[in-house]
Coordinates of N, CA, C and O in Angstrom, one line a residue:
M11 N 86.4 -7.7 12.4 CA 86.2 -8.8 11.6 C 86.5 -10.1 12.4 O 87.3 -10.1 13.3
F12 N 85.7 -11.2 12.1 CA 85.9 -12.4 12.9 C 85.5 -13.6 12.0 O 85.1 -13.4 10.9
Q13 N 85.8 -14.8 12.6 CA 85.5 -16.0 11.8 C 84.3 -16.7 12.5 O 84.2 -16.7 13.7
I14 N 83.6 -17.4 11.7 CA 82.5 -18.2 12.2 C 82.8 -19.6 11.6 O 83.0 -19.8 10.5
R15 N 82.7 -20.6 12.5 CA 82.8 -22.0 12.2 C 81.5 -22.6 12.3 O 80.8 -22.5 13.3
V16 N 81.1 -23.3 11.2 CA 79.8 -24.0 11.2 C 80.1 -25.5 10.9 O 80.8 -25.8 10.0
I17 N 79.5 -26.4 11.7 CA 79.6 -27.8 11.4 C 78.2 -28.2 11.0 O 77.3 -28.1 11.9
C18 N 78.0 -28.8 9.8 CA 76.7 -29.1 9.4 C 76.7 -30.1 8.3 O 77.8 -30.5 7.8
D19 N 75.6 -30.6 7.8 CA 75.5 -31.4 6.7 C 75.8 -30.6 5.5 O 75.5 -29.4 5.4
A20 N 76.4 -31.2 4.4 CA 76.8 -30.4 3.2 C 75.6 -29.8 2.6 O 75.7 -28.7 2.1
R21 N 74.5 -30.4 2.6 CA 73.3 -29.9 1.9 C 72.8 -28.6 2.6 O 72.0 -27.9 2.1
D22 N 73.2 -28.3 3.9 CA 72.7 -27.2 4.6 C 73.6 -25.9 4.5 O 73.2 -24.9 5.0
I23 N 74.7 -26.1 3.8 CA 75.7 -25.0 3.7 C 75.0 -23.7 3.1 O 75.2 -22.6 3.7
D24 N 74.4 -23.9 2.0 CA 73.8 -22.7 1.3 C 72.8 -21.9 2.2 O 72.8 -20.7 2.3
E25 N 71.9 -22.7 2.9 CA 70.9 -22.1 3.7 C 71.5 -21.4 4.9 O 71.1 -20.3 5.3
I26 N 72.4 -22.0 5.5 CA 73.1 -21.4 6.7 C 73.8 -20.1 6.3 O 73.8 -19.1 7.0
T27 N 74.5 -20.2 5.2 CA 75.3 -19.0 4.7 C 74.3 -17.9 4.4 O 74.6 -16.7 4.7
K28 N 73.2 -18.2 3.8 CA 72.2 -17.2 3.4 C 71.7 -16.6 4.7 O 71.5 -15.3 4.8
R29 N 71.4 -17.4 5.7 CA 70.8 -16.8 7.0 C 71.9 -15.9 7.7 O 71.6 -14.8 8.2
L30 N 73.1 -16.4 7.7 CA 74.2 -15.6 8.3 C 74.4 -14.3 7.6 O 74.7 -13.2 8.2
S31 N 74.3 -14.3 6.2 CA 74.5 -13.1 5.5 C 73.4 -12.1 5.7 O 73.6 -10.9 5.4
G32 N 72.3 -12.5 6.3 CA 71.2 -11.5 6.7 C 71.6 -10.8 7.9 O 71.0 -9.7 8.2
V33 N 72.5 -11.3 8.7 CA 72.9 -10.6 10.0 C 74.3 -10.0 9.9 O 74.6 -9.0 10.4
F34 N 75.2 -10.7 9.2 CA 76.6 -10.2 9.1 C 77.0 -10.0 7.6 O 76.4 -10.6 6.7
D35 N 78.0 -9.2 7.4 CA 78.7 -9.1 6.1 C 79.6 -10.3 6.0 O 80.6 -10.4 6.8
I36 N 79.3 -11.2 5.1 CA 80.1 -12.5 5.0 C 80.9 -12.4 3.8 O 80.5 -11.9 2.7
S37 N 82.2 -12.7 3.9 CA 83.1 -12.7 2.7 C 82.7 -13.9 1.8 O 82.1 -14.9 2.2
D38 N 83.0 -13.7 0.5 CA 82.7 -14.7 -0.5 C 83.6 -15.9 -0.3 O 83.3 -17.0 -0.8
M39 N 84.7 -15.7 0.3 CA 85.7 -16.8 0.5 C 85.4 -17.6 1.7 O 85.3 -17.0 2.8
S40 N 85.1 -18.8 1.6 CA 85.0 -19.7 2.8 C 85.8 -21.0 2.5 O 86.2 -21.3 1.4
R41 N 86.2 -21.6 3.7 CA 86.9 -22.8 3.6 C 86.1 -23.9 4.1 O 85.3 -23.8 5.0
R42 N 86.1 -25.0 3.4 CA 85.3 -26.2 3.7 C 86.2 -27.4 3.9 O 87.1 -27.7 3.1
Y43 N 86.0 -28.1 5.0 CA 86.8 -29.3 5.3 C 85.8 -30.4 5.8 O 84.8 -30.0 6.5
P44 N 86.0 -31.6 5.5 CA 85.2 -32.7 6.1 C 85.5 -32.8 7.6 O 86.6 -32.5 8.1
T45 N 84.5 -33.2 8.4 CA 84.7 -33.5 9.8 C 85.5 -34.8 9.9 O 85.6 -35.5 9.0
R46 N 86.0 -35.0 11.1 CA 86.8 -36.2 11.3 C 86.0 -37.5 11.0 O 86.5 -38.5 10.5
D47 N 84.7 -37.5 11.3 CA 83.9 -38.7 11.0 C 83.5 -38.8 9.6 O 83.0 -39.8 9.1
G48 N 83.7 -37.7 8.8 CA 83.4 -37.7 7.4 C 81.9 -37.6 7.1 O 81.6 -37.5 5.9
D49 N 81.1 -37.4 8.1 CA 79.7 -37.4 7.8 C 79.2 -35.9 7.6 O 78.1 -35.7 7.0
R50 N 79.9 -35.0 8.1 CA 79.5 -33.6 7.9 C 80.6 -32.7 7.4 O 81.7 -33.3 7.1
V51 N 80.4 -31.4 7.3 CA 81.4 -30.5 6.8 C 81.6 -29.4 7.8 O 80.7 -28.9 8.5
R52 N 82.9 -28.9 7.9 CA 83.2 -27.7 8.7 C 83.4 -26.6 7.7 O 84.2 -26.7 6.8
V53 N 82.7 -25.5 7.9 CA 82.8 -24.4 7.1 C 83.3 -23.2 7.9 O 82.7 -22.9 9.0
Y54 N 84.3 -22.5 7.4 CA 84.9 -21.3 8.1 C 84.5 -20.1 7.2 O 84.9 -20.1 6.0
L55 N 83.8 -19.1 7.8 CA 83.4 -17.9 7.1 C 84.1 -16.7 7.8 O 84.1 -16.7 9.0
T56 N 84.5 -15.8 7.0 CA 85.0 -14.5 7.6 C 83.8 -13.6 7.6 O 83.1 -13.4 6.6
A57 N 83.5 -12.9 8.7 CA 82.3 -12.1 8.9 C 82.7 -10.8 9.5 O 83.8 -10.7 10.2
D58 N 81.8 -9.8 9.4 CA 82.0 -8.5 10.1 C 80.6 -8.1 10.5 O 79.6 -8.5 9.8
H59 N 80.5 -7.3 11.4 CA 79.2 -6.7 11.9 C 78.7 -5.8 10.7 O 79.4 -5.0 10.1
R60 N 77.4 -6.0 10.5 CA 76.8 -5.2 9.5 C 76.4 -3.8 10.1 O 75.8 -3.7 11.1
Q61 N 76.8 -2.7 9.4 CA 76.5 -1.4 9.9 C 75.3 -0.8 9.0 O 75.3 -0.9 7.8
G62 N 74.3 -0.4 9.8 CA 73.2 0.3 9.1 C 72.4 -0.5 8.1 O 72.1 -0.1 7.0
L63 N 72.1 -1.8 8.5 CA 71.3 -2.6 7.6 C 69.9 -2.0 7.4 O 69.2 -1.7 8.3
T64 N 69.6 -1.8 6.2 CA 68.3 -1.2 5.9 C 67.7 -1.9 4.7 O 68.4 -2.8 4.0
I65 N 66.5 -1.6 4.3 CA 65.9 -2.2 3.1 C 66.6 -1.8 1.9 O 66.5 -2.5 0.9
D66 N 67.4 -0.8 1.9 CA 68.2 -0.3 0.8 C 69.5 -1.2 0.7 O 70.2 -1.1 -0.4
H67 N 69.9 -1.9 1.7 CA 71.1 -2.7 1.7 C 70.8 -4.1 2.2 O 70.9 -4.5 3.3
M68 N 70.2 -4.9 1.3 CA 69.9 -6.3 1.6 C 70.9 -7.3 1.1 O 71.5 -7.1 0.0
P69 N 71.1 -8.3 1.8 CA 72.0 -9.3 1.3 C 71.4 -10.1 0.2 O 70.2 -10.1 0.0
P70 N 72.2 -10.7 -0.7 CA 71.6 -11.5 -1.8 C 70.7 -12.6 -1.4 O 70.9 -13.2 -0.3
G71 N 69.6 -12.7 -2.1 CA 68.7 -13.8 -1.8 C 67.7 -13.5 -0.7 O 66.9 -14.3 -0.4
V72 N 67.7 -12.3 -0.2 CA 66.7 -12.0 0.9 C 65.6 -11.2 0.3 O 65.8 -10.4 -0.7
T73 N 64.4 -11.5 0.7 CA 63.2 -10.9 0.1 C 63.2 -9.5 0.3 O 63.5 -8.9 1.4
I74 N 62.8 -8.7 -0.7 CA 62.6 -7.3 -0.6 C 61.2 -7.0 -1.0 O 60.6 -7.4 -2.0
Q75 N 60.5 -6.3 0.0 CA 59.1 -6.0 -0.2 C 59.0 -4.7 -1.0 O 59.9 -3.9 -1.0
D76 N 57.9 -4.4 -1.5 CA 57.6 -3.1 -2.3 C 57.0 -2.2 -1.2 O 55.8 -2.0 -1.1
W77 N 57.9 -1.6 -0.5 CA 57.5 -0.7 0.6 C 57.7 0.8 0.2 O 58.6 1.1 -0.6
P78 N 56.9 1.7 0.8 CA 57.1 3.2 0.4 C 58.3 3.7 1.1 O 58.8 3.2 2.1
D79 N 58.9 4.8 0.5 CA 60.0 5.4 1.1 C 59.6 6.2 2.3 O 58.4 6.5 2.5
A80 N 60.5 6.7 3.1 CA 60.2 7.4 4.3 C 59.5 8.7 4.0 O 58.5 9.1 4.7
E81 N 59.9 9.4 3.0 CA 59.2 10.7 2.7 C 57.8 10.6 2.4 O 56.9 11.3 2.9
T82 N 57.4 9.5 1.7 CA 56.0 9.3 1.3 C 55.3 8.8 2.5 O 54.2 9.3 2.8
A83 N 55.8 7.9 3.3 CA 55.2 7.3 4.4 C 54.9 8.3 5.5 O 53.8 8.3 6.1
Y84 N 55.8 9.2 5.7 CA 55.7 10.1 6.9 C 55.1 11.5 6.5 O 55.1 12.4 7.3
R85 N 54.7 11.6 5.3 CA 54.1 12.9 4.8 C 52.8 13.1 5.6 O 52.0 12.2 5.6
G86 N 52.7 14.2 6.3 CA 51.5 14.5 7.2 C 51.6 14.0 8.6 O 50.7 14.2 9.4
A87 N 52.8 13.3 8.9 CA 52.9 12.9 10.3 C 53.3 14.1 11.2 O 53.8 15.1 10.7
P88 N 52.9 14.0 12.4 CA 53.2 15.1 13.4 C 54.7 15.2 13.5 O 55.5 14.3 13.3
P89 N 55.2 16.4 13.9 CA 56.6 16.6 14.2 C 57.1 15.6 15.2 O 56.3 15.1 16.1
V90 N 58.4 15.2 15.2 CA 58.9 14.1 16.0 C 58.6 14.4 17.5 O 58.2 13.5 18.2
L91 N 58.8 15.6 18.0 CA 58.6 15.9 19.4 C 57.1 15.7 19.8 O 56.9 15.2 20.9
K92 N 56.2 16.1 19.0 CA 54.8 15.9 19.3 C 54.5 14.4 19.2 O 53.7 13.9 20.1
E93 N 55.1 13.7 18.3 CA 54.8 12.3 18.2 C 55.4 11.6 19.4 O 54.8 10.5 19.8
M94 N 56.5 12.0 20.0 CA 57.0 11.5 21.2 C 56.0 11.5 22.3 O 55.7 10.6 23.0
N95 N 55.3 12.7 22.4 CA 54.3 12.9 23.4 C 53.1 12.0 23.2 O 52.5 11.4 24.1
N96 N 52.7 11.8 21.9 CA 51.6 11.0 21.5 C 51.9 9.5 21.9 O 51.0 8.9 22.4
V97 N 53.1 9.0 21.6 CA 53.4 7.7 21.9 C 53.5 7.4 23.4 O 53.0 6.4 23.9
L98 N 54.0 8.4 24.1 CA 54.0 8.3 25.6 C 52.6 8.3 26.1 O 52.3 7.4 27.0
E99 N 51.7 9.1 25.6 CA 50.3 9.1 26.0 C 49.7 7.7 25.7 O 48.9 7.2 26.6
L100 N 49.9 7.2 24.6 CA 49.4 5.9 24.2 C 49.9 4.8 25.1 O 49.1 3.9 25.5
S101 N 51.2 4.9 25.5 CA 51.7 3.9 26.4 C 51.1 4.0 27.8 O 50.8 3.0 28.4
L102 N 50.9 5.2 28.2 CA 50.2 5.4 29.5 C 48.8 4.9 29.5 O 48.3 4.3 30.5
Q103 N 48.1 5.1 28.4 CA 46.7 4.7 28.2 C 46.6 3.2 28.3 O 45.6 2.7 28.9
L104 N 47.6 2.5 27.8 CA 47.6 1.0 27.9 C 47.6 0.5 29.3 O 47.1 -0.6 29.6
G105 N 48.1 1.3 30.3 CA 48.2 0.9 31.6 C 46.9 1.2 32.4 O 46.8 0.8 33.6
R106 N 46.1 2.0 31.8 CA 44.8 2.4 32.5 C 43.8 1.3 32.4 O 43.8 0.5 31.4
P107 N 42.9 1.2 33.3 CA 41.8 0.2 33.2 C 41.0 0.3 31.9 O 40.6 1.4 31.6
G108 N 40.9 -0.8 31.2 CA 40.2 -0.8 29.9 C 40.9 -0.2 28.8 O 40.5 -0.2 27.6
G109 N 42.1 0.2 29.0 CA 42.9 0.9 28.0 C 43.7 -0.1 27.1 O 44.1 0.2 26.0
R110 N 43.8 -1.3 27.6 CA 44.6 -2.3 26.8 C 43.7 -3.1 25.9 O 43.1 -4.1 26.4
T111 N 43.6 -2.7 24.7 CA 42.8 -3.4 23.7 C 43.8 -3.8 22.5 O 44.9 -3.1 22.4
P112 N 43.5 -4.8 21.7 CA 44.4 -5.1 20.6 C 44.6 -4.0 19.7 O 45.8 -3.7 19.2
A113 N 43.6 -3.2 19.4 CA 43.7 -2.0 18.5 C 44.7 -0.9 19.2 O 45.5 -0.4 18.5
A114 N 44.5 -0.7 20.5 CA 45.4 0.3 21.1 C 46.8 -0.2 21.2 O 47.7 0.6 21.0
E115 N 47.0 -1.5 21.5 CA 48.4 -2.0 21.5 C 49.0 -1.9 20.2 O 50.2 -1.5 20.1
R116 N 48.3 -2.2 19.1 CA 48.9 -2.1 17.8 C 49.2 -0.7 17.4 O 50.3 -0.4 16.9
E117 N 48.3 0.2 17.7 CA 48.6 1.6 17.4 C 49.8 2.1 18.1 O 50.7 2.8 17.6
Q118 N 49.9 1.7 19.4 CA 51.1 2.2 20.1 C 52.4 1.6 19.6 O 53.4 2.2 19.4
R119 N 52.3 0.3 19.2 CA 53.5 -0.4 18.7 C 53.9 0.2 17.3 O 55.0 0.4 17.0
L120 N 52.8 0.4 16.5 CA 53.1 1.0 15.2 C 53.7 2.4 15.3 O 54.7 2.7 14.6
R121 N 53.1 3.3 16.1 CA 53.5 4.7 16.2 C 54.9 4.8 16.8 O 55.7 5.6 16.5
K122 N 55.2 3.9 17.8 CA 56.5 3.8 18.4 C 57.6 3.4 17.3 O 58.6 4.0 17.3
A123 N 57.3 2.4 16.6 CA 58.2 1.9 15.5 C 58.4 3.0 14.5 O 59.5 3.2 14.0
A124 N 57.4 3.7 14.1 CA 57.5 4.7 13.1 C 58.3 5.9 13.7 O 59.2 6.5 13.0
L125 N 58.1 6.2 14.9 CA 58.9 7.3 15.6 C 60.4 6.9 15.7 O 61.3 7.7 15.3
L126 N 60.7 5.7 16.0 CA 62.1 5.3 16.1 C 62.7 5.2 14.7 O 63.9 5.6 14.5
D127 N 61.9 4.9 13.7 CA 62.4 4.9 12.3 C 62.8 6.3 11.9 O 63.8 6.6 11.3
R128 N 61.9 7.2 12.2 CA 62.1 8.6 11.8 C 63.4 9.2 12.6 O 64.2 9.9 12.0
I129 N 63.5 8.9 13.8 CA 64.7 9.3 14.6 C 66.0 8.7 14.0 O 67.0 9.3 13.8
A130 N 65.9 7.4 13.7 CA 67.1 6.7 13.0 C 67.4 7.3 11.7 O 68.6 7.5 11.4
L131 N 66.4 7.6 10.9 CA 66.7 8.3 9.6 C 67.4 9.6 9.8 O 68.4 10.0 9.1
D132 N 66.9 10.4 10.8 CA 67.6 11.7 11.1 C 69.0 11.5 11.6 O 69.9 12.3 11.2
E133 N 69.2 10.6 12.5 CA 70.5 10.3 13.0 C 71.5 9.9 11.9 O 72.6 10.3 11.8
A134 N 71.0 9.0 11.0 CA 71.8 8.5 9.9 C 72.2 9.6 9.0 O 73.3 9.6 8.4
D135 N 71.3 10.5 8.7 CA 71.6 11.7 7.9 C 72.5 12.7 8.5 O 73.2 13.4 7.8
T136 N 72.5 12.8 9.8 CA 73.2 13.8 10.5 C 74.6 13.3 11.0 O 75.6 14.1 11.0
Y137 N 74.7 12.1 11.5 CA 75.9 11.6 12.1 C 76.6 10.5 11.3 O 76.0 9.9 10.5
A138 N 77.8 10.2 11.8 CA 78.6 9.1 11.2 C 77.8 7.8 11.6 O 77.1 7.7 12.6
P139 N 78.0 6.7 10.8 CA 77.3 5.4 11.0 C 77.5 4.9 12.4 O 76.5 4.4 13.0
D140 N 78.7 5.0 13.0 CA 78.9 4.4 14.3 C 78.1 5.2 15.4 O 77.7 4.7 16.4
V141 N 77.9 6.5 15.1 CA 77.2 7.3 16.1 C 75.7 7.0 16.0 O 75.0 7.0 17.0
A142 N 75.2 6.8 14.8 CA 73.8 6.6 14.5 C 73.4 5.1 14.8 O 72.2 4.8 14.7
A143 N 74.3 4.2 15.0 CA 74.1 2.8 15.1 C 73.1 2.5 16.2 O 72.2 1.6 15.9
N144 N 73.1 3.1 17.3 CA 72.1 2.8 18.4 C 70.7 3.1 17.9 O 69.8 2.3 18.2
A145 N 70.5 4.2 17.3 CA 69.2 4.6 16.8 C 68.7 3.7 15.7 O 67.5 3.3 15.7
V146 N 69.6 3.3 14.9 CA 69.2 2.4 13.8 C 68.8 1.0 14.4 O 67.9 0.4 14.0
E147 N 69.6 0.5 15.3 CA 69.3 -0.8 16.0 C 68.0 -0.7 16.7 O 67.2 -1.7 16.6
A148 N 67.7 0.4 17.4 CA 66.4 0.5 18.1 C 65.2 0.5 17.1 O 64.2 -0.2 17.3
A149 N 65.4 1.2 15.9 CA 64.4 1.2 14.9 C 64.2 -0.2 14.3 O 63.1 -0.6 14.0
E150 N 65.3 -0.9 14.0 CA 65.2 -2.3 13.5 C 64.5 -3.2 14.4 O 63.6 -4.0 14.0
A151 N 64.8 -3.1 15.7 CA 64.1 -4.0 16.7 C 62.6 -3.7 16.8 O 61.8 -4.6 16.9
A152 N 62.3 -2.4 16.8 CA 60.9 -2.0 16.9 C 60.1 -2.5 15.7 O 58.9 -2.9 15.7
A153 N 60.8 -2.4 14.5 CA 60.1 -2.8 13.3 C 59.9 -4.3 13.3 O 58.8 -4.7 12.9
L154 N 60.9 -5.0 13.7 CA 60.7 -6.5 13.7 C 59.6 -6.9 14.7 O 58.8 -7.8 14.4
A155 N 59.6 -6.2 15.9 CA 58.6 -6.5 16.8 C 57.1 -6.3 16.3 O 56.2 -7.1 16.5
L156 N 57.0 -5.2 15.5 CA 55.7 -4.8 14.9 C 55.4 -5.9 13.9 O 54.2 -6.5 13.9
A157 N 56.3 -6.3 13.0 CA 56.0 -7.3 12.0 C 55.7 -8.6 12.6 O 54.7 -9.3 12.2
R158 N 56.4 -9.0 13.7 CA 56.1 -10.3 14.3 C 54.7 -10.3 15.0 O 54.0 -11.3 14.9
A159 N 54.4 -9.2 15.7 CA 53.1 -9.1 16.3 C 52.0 -9.1 15.3 O 51.0 -9.8 15.5
D160 N 52.2 -8.4 14.2 CA 51.1 -8.4 13.2 C 51.0 -9.8 12.6 O 49.9 -10.2 12.3
H161 N 52.1 -10.4 12.4 CA 52.1 -11.8 11.8 C 51.3 -12.7 12.7 O 50.5 -13.5 12.3
E162 N 51.6 -12.7 14.0 CA 50.9 -13.6 15.0 C 49.5 -13.2 15.2 O 48.7 -14.1 15.4
Q163 N 49.1 -12.0 15.1 CA 47.8 -11.5 15.4 C 46.9 -11.4 14.1 O 45.7 -11.2 14.2
G164 N 47.6 -11.5 13.0 CA 46.8 -11.4 11.7 C 46.3 -10.0 11.4 O 45.4 -9.8 10.6
S165 N 47.0 -9.0 12.0 CA 46.6 -7.6 11.7 C 47.6 -7.0 10.7 O 48.7 -7.6 10.5
G166 N 47.3 -5.9 10.1 CA 48.2 -5.3 9.1 C 48.3 -6.2 7.9 O 47.5 -7.1 7.7
E167 N 49.3 -6.1 7.1 CA 49.6 -6.9 6.0 C 51.1 -7.4 6.1 O 51.9 -6.9 5.3
P168 N 51.4 -8.2 7.1 CA 52.8 -8.6 7.2 C 53.2 -9.6 6.2 O 52.4 -10.3 5.6
P169 N 54.5 -9.5 5.8 CA 55.0 -10.6 4.9 C 54.7 -12.0 5.5 O 54.7 -12.1 6.7
K170 N 54.6 -13.0 4.6 CA 54.2 -14.3 5.1 C 55.4 -14.9 5.9 O 55.1 -15.6 6.8
D171 N 56.6 -14.7 5.6 CA 57.7 -15.3 6.3 C 58.5 -14.2 6.9 O 59.4 -13.6 6.3
H172 N 58.2 -13.7 8.2 CA 58.8 -12.6 8.7 C 60.3 -12.8 9.1 O 61.0 -11.8 9.3
E173 N 60.9 -14.0 8.9 CA 62.3 -14.2 9.2 C 63.1 -14.0 7.9 O 64.3 -13.9 8.0
A174 N 62.5 -13.9 6.7 CA 63.3 -13.8 5.5 C 63.7 -12.4 5.1 O 64.4 -12.3 4.2
V175 N 63.2 -11.4 5.8 CA 63.5 -10.1 5.4 C 64.5 -9.5 6.4 O 64.4 -9.6 7.6
A176 N 65.5 -8.8 5.9 CA 66.6 -8.3 6.7 C 66.1 -7.1 7.6 O 66.6 -6.9 8.6
S177 N 65.2 -6.3 7.1 CA 64.8 -5.1 7.8 C 63.3 -4.9 7.6 O 62.8 -5.1 6.5
Y178 N 62.6 -4.6 8.6 CA 61.2 -4.3 8.6 C 60.9 -2.9 8.7 O 59.7 -2.5 8.9
R179 N 61.9 -2.0 8.6 CA 61.6 -0.6 8.6 C 60.6 -0.1 7.5 O 59.8 0.7 7.7
G180 N 60.8 -0.8 6.3 CA 59.9 -0.4 5.2 C 58.5 -0.9 5.5 O 57.5 -0.2 5.1
Y181 N 58.4 -2.0 6.2 CA 57.0 -2.5 6.6 C 56.4 -1.5 7.6 O 55.2 -1.2 7.4
V182 N 57.1 -0.9 8.5 CA 56.6 0.1 9.4 C 56.1 1.3 8.6 O 55.0 1.8 8.8
R183 N 56.9 1.7 7.6 CA 56.5 2.8 6.8 C 55.2 2.5 6.0 O 54.3 3.4 5.9
Q184 N 55.1 1.3 5.5 CA 53.9 0.9 4.8 C 52.6 1.0 5.7 O 51.6 1.6 5.4
E185 N 52.8 0.4 6.9 CA 51.7 0.4 7.8 C 51.3 1.7 8.4 O 50.2 2.0 8.6
Y186 N 52.4 2.5 8.6 CA 52.1 3.8 9.2 C 51.4 4.7 8.2 O 50.4 5.4 8.5
A187 N 51.8 4.6 6.9 CA 51.1 5.4 5.8 C 49.7 5.0 5.7 O 48.8 5.8 5.6
R188 N 49.4 3.7 5.8 CA 48.0 3.2 5.8 C 47.2 3.7 7.0 O 46.1 4.1 6.9
W189 N 47.8 3.7 8.2 CA 47.2 4.1 9.4 C 46.9 5.6 9.3 O 45.8 6.1 9.6
L190 N 47.9 6.4 8.8 CA 47.7 7.8 8.7 C 46.6 8.2 7.7 O 45.9 9.1 8.1
T191 N 46.5 7.5 6.6 CA 45.4 7.9 5.7 C 44.1 7.5 6.2 O 43.1 8.0 5.8
G192 N 44.1 6.5 7.1 CA 42.8 6.1 7.7 C 42.3 6.9 8.8 O 41.2 6.7 9.4
Q193 N 43.1 7.9 9.2 CA 42.7 8.8 10.3 C 41.7 9.9 9.9 O 41.7 10.4 8.9

């Protein structure tokens, strides 16, 4: 547990607190004091690292998309070890002459994110949260990278404001299920 001190305009407190609660577990108790010049406010928040942030555990006020669950999304997906080989082959293909196309890059990014999501789900079901934390963090990072790339390139159906969602693992599941049914 730790404290965060924010110095800001009073009108920005709610937005800043909302953004911080997307990353940390923020206590409801905060202390507010005027700054010495009286123009701004000092806000002290008690925070803790968020463990296992998923679409099932969203902070208040954060957008929740209507995404499929993992069982539905990954039905018909190859076994994890086979998919590891597939993702590796796709990655190697991107390095070959003519292999780097927008479609190939997206498929590799999507399948890698889905693979990391499946591994994180398995780790979270098998081990304690602190043991599974690295797998969950990798899945979260890959999911956000996919959503950002899709948002920038206009592919897939990314949410309009990719910063407002705490986790994009559900987005990965949605896009993987669409990709899988299109095969």
